[in-house]
mmCIF file of C-alpha atoms in Angstrom:
data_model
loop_
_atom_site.group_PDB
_atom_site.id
_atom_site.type_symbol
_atom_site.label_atom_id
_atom_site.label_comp_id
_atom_site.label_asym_id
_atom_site.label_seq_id
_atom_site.Cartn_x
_atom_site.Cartn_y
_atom_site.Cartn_z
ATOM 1 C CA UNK A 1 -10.755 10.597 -0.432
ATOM 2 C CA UNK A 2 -10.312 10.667 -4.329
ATOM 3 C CA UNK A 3 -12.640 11.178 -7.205
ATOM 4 C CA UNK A 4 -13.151 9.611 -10.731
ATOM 5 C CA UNK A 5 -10.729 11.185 -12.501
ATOM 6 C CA UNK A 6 -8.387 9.755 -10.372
ATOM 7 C CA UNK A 7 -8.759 6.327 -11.222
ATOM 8 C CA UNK A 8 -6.077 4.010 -13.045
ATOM 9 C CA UNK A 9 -5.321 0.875 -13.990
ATOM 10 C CA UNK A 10 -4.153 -1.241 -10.431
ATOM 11 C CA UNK A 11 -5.594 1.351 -8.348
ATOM 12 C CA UNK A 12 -6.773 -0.101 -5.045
ATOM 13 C CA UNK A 13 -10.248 0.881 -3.362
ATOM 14 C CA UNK A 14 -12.816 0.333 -1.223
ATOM 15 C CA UNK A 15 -16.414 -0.749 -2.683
ATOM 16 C CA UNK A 16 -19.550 -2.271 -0.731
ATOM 17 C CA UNK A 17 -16.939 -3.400 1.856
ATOM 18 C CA UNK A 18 -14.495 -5.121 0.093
ATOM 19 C CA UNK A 19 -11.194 -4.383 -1.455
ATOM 20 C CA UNK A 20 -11.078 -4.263 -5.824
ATOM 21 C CA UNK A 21 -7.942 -3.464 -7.989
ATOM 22 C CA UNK A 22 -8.956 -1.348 -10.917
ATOM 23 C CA UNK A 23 -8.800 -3.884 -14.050
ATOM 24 C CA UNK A 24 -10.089 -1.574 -17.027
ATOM 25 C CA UNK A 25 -11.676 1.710 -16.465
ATOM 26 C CA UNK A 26 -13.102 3.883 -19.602
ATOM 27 C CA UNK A 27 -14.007 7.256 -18.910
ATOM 28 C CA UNK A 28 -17.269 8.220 -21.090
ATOM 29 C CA UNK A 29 -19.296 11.287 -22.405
ATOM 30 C CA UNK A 30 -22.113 10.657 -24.091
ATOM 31 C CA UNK A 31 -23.626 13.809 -25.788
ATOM 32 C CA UNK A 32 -26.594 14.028 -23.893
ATOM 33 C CA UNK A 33 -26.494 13.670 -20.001
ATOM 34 C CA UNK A 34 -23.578 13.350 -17.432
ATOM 35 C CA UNK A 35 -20.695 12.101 -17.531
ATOM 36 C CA UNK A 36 -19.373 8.721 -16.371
ATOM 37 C CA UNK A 37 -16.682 6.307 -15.635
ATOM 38 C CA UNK A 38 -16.954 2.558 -16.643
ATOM 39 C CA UNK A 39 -14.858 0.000 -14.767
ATOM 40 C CA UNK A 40 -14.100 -3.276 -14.600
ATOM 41 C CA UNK A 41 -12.735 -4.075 -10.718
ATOM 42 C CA UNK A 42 -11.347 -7.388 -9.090
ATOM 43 C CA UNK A 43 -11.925 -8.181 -5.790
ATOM 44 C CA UNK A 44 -8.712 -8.782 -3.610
ATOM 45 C CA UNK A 45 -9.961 -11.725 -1.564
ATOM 46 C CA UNK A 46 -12.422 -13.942 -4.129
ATOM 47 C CA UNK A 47 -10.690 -12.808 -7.470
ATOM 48 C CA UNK A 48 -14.316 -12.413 -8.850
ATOM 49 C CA UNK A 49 -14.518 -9.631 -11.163
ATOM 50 C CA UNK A 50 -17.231 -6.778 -10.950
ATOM 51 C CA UNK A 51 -18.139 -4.352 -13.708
ATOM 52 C CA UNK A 52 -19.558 -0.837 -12.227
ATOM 53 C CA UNK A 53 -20.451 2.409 -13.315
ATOM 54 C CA UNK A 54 -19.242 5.691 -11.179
ATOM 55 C CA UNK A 55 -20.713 8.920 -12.035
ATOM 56 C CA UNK A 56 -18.313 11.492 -12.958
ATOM 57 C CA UNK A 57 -16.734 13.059 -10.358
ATOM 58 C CA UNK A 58 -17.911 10.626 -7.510
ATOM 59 C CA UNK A 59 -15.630 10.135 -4.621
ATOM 60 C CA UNK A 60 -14.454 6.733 -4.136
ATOM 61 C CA UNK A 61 -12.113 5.744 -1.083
ATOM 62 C CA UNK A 62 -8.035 4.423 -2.219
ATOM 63 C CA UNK A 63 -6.718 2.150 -0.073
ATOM 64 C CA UNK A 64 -2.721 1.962 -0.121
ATOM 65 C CA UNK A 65 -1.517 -1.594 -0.475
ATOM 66 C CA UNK A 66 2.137 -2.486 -1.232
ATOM 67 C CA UNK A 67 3.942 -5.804 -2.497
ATOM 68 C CA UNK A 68 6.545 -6.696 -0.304
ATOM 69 C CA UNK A 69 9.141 -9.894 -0.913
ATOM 70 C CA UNK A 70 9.237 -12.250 1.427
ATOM 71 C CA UNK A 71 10.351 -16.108 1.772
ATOM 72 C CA UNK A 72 8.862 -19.173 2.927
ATOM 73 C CA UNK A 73 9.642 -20.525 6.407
ATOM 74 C CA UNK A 74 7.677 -23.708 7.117
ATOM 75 C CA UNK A 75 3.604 -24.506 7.883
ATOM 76 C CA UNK A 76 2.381 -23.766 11.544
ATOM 77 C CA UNK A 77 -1.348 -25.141 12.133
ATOM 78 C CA UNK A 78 -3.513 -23.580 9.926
ATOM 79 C CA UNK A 79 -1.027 -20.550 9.388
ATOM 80 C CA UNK A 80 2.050 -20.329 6.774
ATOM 81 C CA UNK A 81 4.851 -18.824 8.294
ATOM 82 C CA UNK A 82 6.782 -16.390 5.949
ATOM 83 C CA UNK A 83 9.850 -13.994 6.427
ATOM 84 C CA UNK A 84 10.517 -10.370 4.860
ATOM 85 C CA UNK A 85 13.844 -10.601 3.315
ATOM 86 C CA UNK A 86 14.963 -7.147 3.868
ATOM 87 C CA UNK A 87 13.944 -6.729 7.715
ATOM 88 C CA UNK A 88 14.083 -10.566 8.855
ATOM 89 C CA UNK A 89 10.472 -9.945 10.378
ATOM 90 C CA UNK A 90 7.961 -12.883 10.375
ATOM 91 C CA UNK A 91 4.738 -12.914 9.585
ATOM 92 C CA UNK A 92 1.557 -15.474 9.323
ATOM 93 C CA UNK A 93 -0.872 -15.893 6.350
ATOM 94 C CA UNK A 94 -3.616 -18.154 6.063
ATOM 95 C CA UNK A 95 -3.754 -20.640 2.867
ATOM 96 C CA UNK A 96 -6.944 -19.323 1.547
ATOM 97 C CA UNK A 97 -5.026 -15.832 -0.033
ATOM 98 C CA UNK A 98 -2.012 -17.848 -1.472
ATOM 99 C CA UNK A 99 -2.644 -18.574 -4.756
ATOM 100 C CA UNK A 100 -0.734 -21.574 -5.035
ATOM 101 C CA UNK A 101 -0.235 -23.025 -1.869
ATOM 102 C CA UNK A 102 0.757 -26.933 -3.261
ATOM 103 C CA UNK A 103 4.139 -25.853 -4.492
ATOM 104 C CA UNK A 104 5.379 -23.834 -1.441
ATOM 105 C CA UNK A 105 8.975 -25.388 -0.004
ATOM 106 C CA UNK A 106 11.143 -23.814 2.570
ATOM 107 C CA UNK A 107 13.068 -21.189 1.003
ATOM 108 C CA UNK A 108 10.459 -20.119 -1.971
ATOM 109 C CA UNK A 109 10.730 -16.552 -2.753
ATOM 110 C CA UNK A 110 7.001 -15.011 -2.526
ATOM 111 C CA UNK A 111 5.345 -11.488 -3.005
ATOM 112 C CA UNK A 112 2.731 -10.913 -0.184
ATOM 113 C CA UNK A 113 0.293 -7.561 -1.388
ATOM 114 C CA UNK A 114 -0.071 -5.775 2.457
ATOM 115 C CA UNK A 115 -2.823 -3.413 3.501
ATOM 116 C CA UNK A 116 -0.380 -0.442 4.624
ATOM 117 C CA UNK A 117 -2.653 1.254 6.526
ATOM 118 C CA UNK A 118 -3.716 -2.219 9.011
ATOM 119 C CA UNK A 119 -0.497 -4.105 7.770
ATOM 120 C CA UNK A 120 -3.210 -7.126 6.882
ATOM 121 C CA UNK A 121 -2.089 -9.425 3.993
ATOM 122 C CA UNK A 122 -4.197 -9.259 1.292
ATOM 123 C CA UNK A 123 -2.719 -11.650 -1.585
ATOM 124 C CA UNK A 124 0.433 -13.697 -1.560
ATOM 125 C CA UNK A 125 1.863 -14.796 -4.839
ATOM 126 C CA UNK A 126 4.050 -17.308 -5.796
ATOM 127 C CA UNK A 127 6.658 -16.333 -8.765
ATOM 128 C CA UNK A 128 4.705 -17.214 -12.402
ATOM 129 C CA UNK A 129 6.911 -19.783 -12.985
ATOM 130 C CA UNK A 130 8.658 -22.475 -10.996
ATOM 131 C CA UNK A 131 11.407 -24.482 -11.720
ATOM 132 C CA UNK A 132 10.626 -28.316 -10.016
ATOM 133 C CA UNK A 133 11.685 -31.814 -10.923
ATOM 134 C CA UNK A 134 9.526 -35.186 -11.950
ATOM 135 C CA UNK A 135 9.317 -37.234 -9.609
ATOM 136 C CA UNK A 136 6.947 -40.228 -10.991
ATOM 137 C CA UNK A 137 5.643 -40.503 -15.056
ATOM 138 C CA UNK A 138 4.886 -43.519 -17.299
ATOM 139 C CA UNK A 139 7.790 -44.129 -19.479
ATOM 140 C CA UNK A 140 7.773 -42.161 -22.561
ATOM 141 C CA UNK A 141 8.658 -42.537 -26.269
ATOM 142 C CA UNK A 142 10.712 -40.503 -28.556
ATOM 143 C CA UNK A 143 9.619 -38.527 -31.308
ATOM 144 C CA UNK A 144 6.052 -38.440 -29.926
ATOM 145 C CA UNK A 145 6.572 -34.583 -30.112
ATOM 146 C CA UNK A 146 4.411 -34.218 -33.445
ATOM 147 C CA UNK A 147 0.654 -33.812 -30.940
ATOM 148 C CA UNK A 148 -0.429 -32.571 -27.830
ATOM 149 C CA UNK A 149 -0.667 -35.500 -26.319
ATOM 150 C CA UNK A 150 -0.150 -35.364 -22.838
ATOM 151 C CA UNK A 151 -0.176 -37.934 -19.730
ATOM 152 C CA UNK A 152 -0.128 -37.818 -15.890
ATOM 153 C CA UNK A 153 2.733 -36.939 -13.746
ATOM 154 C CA UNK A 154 3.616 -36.008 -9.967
ATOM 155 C CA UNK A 155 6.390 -33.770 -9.434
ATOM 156 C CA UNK A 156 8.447 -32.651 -6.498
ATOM 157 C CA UNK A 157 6.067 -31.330 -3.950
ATOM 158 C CA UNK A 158 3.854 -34.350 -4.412
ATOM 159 C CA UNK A 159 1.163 -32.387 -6.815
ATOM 160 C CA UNK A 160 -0.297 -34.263 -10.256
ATOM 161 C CA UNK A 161 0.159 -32.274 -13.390
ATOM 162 C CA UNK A 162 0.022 -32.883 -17.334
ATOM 163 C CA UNK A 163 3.156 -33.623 -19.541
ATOM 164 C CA UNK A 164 3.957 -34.085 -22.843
ATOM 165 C CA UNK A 165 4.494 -37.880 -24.234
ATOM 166 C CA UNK A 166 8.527 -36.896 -23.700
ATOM 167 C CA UNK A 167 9.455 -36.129 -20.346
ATOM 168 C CA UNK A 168 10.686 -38.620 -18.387
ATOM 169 C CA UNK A 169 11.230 -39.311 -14.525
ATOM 170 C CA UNK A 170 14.047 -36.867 -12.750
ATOM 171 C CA UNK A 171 13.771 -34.048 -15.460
ATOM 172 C CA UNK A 172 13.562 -31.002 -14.649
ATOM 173 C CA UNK A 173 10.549 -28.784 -15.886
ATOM 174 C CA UNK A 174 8.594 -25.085 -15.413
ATOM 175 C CA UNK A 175 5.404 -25.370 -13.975
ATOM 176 C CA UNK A 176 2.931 -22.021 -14.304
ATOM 177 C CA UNK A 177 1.589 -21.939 -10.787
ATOM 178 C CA UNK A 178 -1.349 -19.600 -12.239
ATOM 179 C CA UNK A 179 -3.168 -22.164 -14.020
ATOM 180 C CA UNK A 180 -1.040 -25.225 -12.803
ATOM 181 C CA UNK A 181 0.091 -26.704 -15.851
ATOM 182 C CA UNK A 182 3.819 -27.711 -17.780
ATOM 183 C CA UNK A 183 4.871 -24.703 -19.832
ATOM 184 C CA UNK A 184 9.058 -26.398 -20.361
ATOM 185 C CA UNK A 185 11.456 -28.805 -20.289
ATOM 186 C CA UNK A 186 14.557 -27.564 -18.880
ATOM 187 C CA UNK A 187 18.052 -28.537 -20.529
#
């Protein structure tokens, strides 16, 4: 059991039965009346974000979560199937905590955030960035580099994204799988 003052930025704990990760915290002290801490949490399973008040000194339960690397084995009914890559050991997560479960392929190199205490996965996370290729776009023109103008296009695991007027079938681009959008051609 910890208190207040021992909250930090990423800090893990428990509040009305869920799990939040400390976002922003400001500790305040008005000159009249008690003391407080004001903090802005995220909750590990919706991603919503909750702004709450502790009182000063308050005890607050930590919960001990680690990110651990593993890689991607294959899709098994509802479950994906991943592998730790230090101790070989398997484990199954369900496609509602991965946060971008269209561009998973055998052998992509994830960070799952476990529960240590229950060993339950709470998040698994895809690298920012992903290096994949185009498979299908409308033919494109050169020099149309001077706007923003962007048009449809599929790339390797079969998802639609936005391009630039440039790119062309078979390149190879990045793709930020946080907001699932082109971020660069690659040479």
């Amino acid at each position: 059991m910890a208190t207040t003052t021992d909250i930090k930025n990423g800090l893990c704990i428990e509040f009305n039965h869920d799990i939040y990760t400390i976002v922003e915290f400001l500790h305040v002290k008005p000159g009249k009346g008690a003391a407080f801490v004001r903090t802005k949490m995220r909750s590990v399973k919706t991603g919503r974000i909750l702004e709450n008040t502790f009182p000063s000194g308050a005890k607050i339960d930590v919960v001990r979560v680690e990110r651990r690397p593993y890689t991607y084995l294959y899709k098994e009914g509802d479950l994906h199937m991943f592998m730790h890559t230090e101790t070989y050991e398997q484990i199954g997560v369900e496609e509602a905590i991965i946060n971008a479960p269209q561009y998973l392929r055998p052998d992509q190199y994830v960070e799952i955030t476990v529960q240590a205490d229950t060993e339950t996965p709470l998040i698994c996370e895809l690298p920012p960035f992903i290096e994949t290729v185009v498979t299908y776009t409308e033919p494109g023109f050169k020099g149309n580099t001077a706007t923003n103008a962007m048009k449809d296009a599929t790339v390797e695991p079969g998802v639609q994204i936005r391009v630039p007027l440039f790119i062309e079938t078979g390149e190879r681009i990045k793709v930020d799988t946080r907001t699932n959008e082109y971020a660069e051609r690659i040479k």
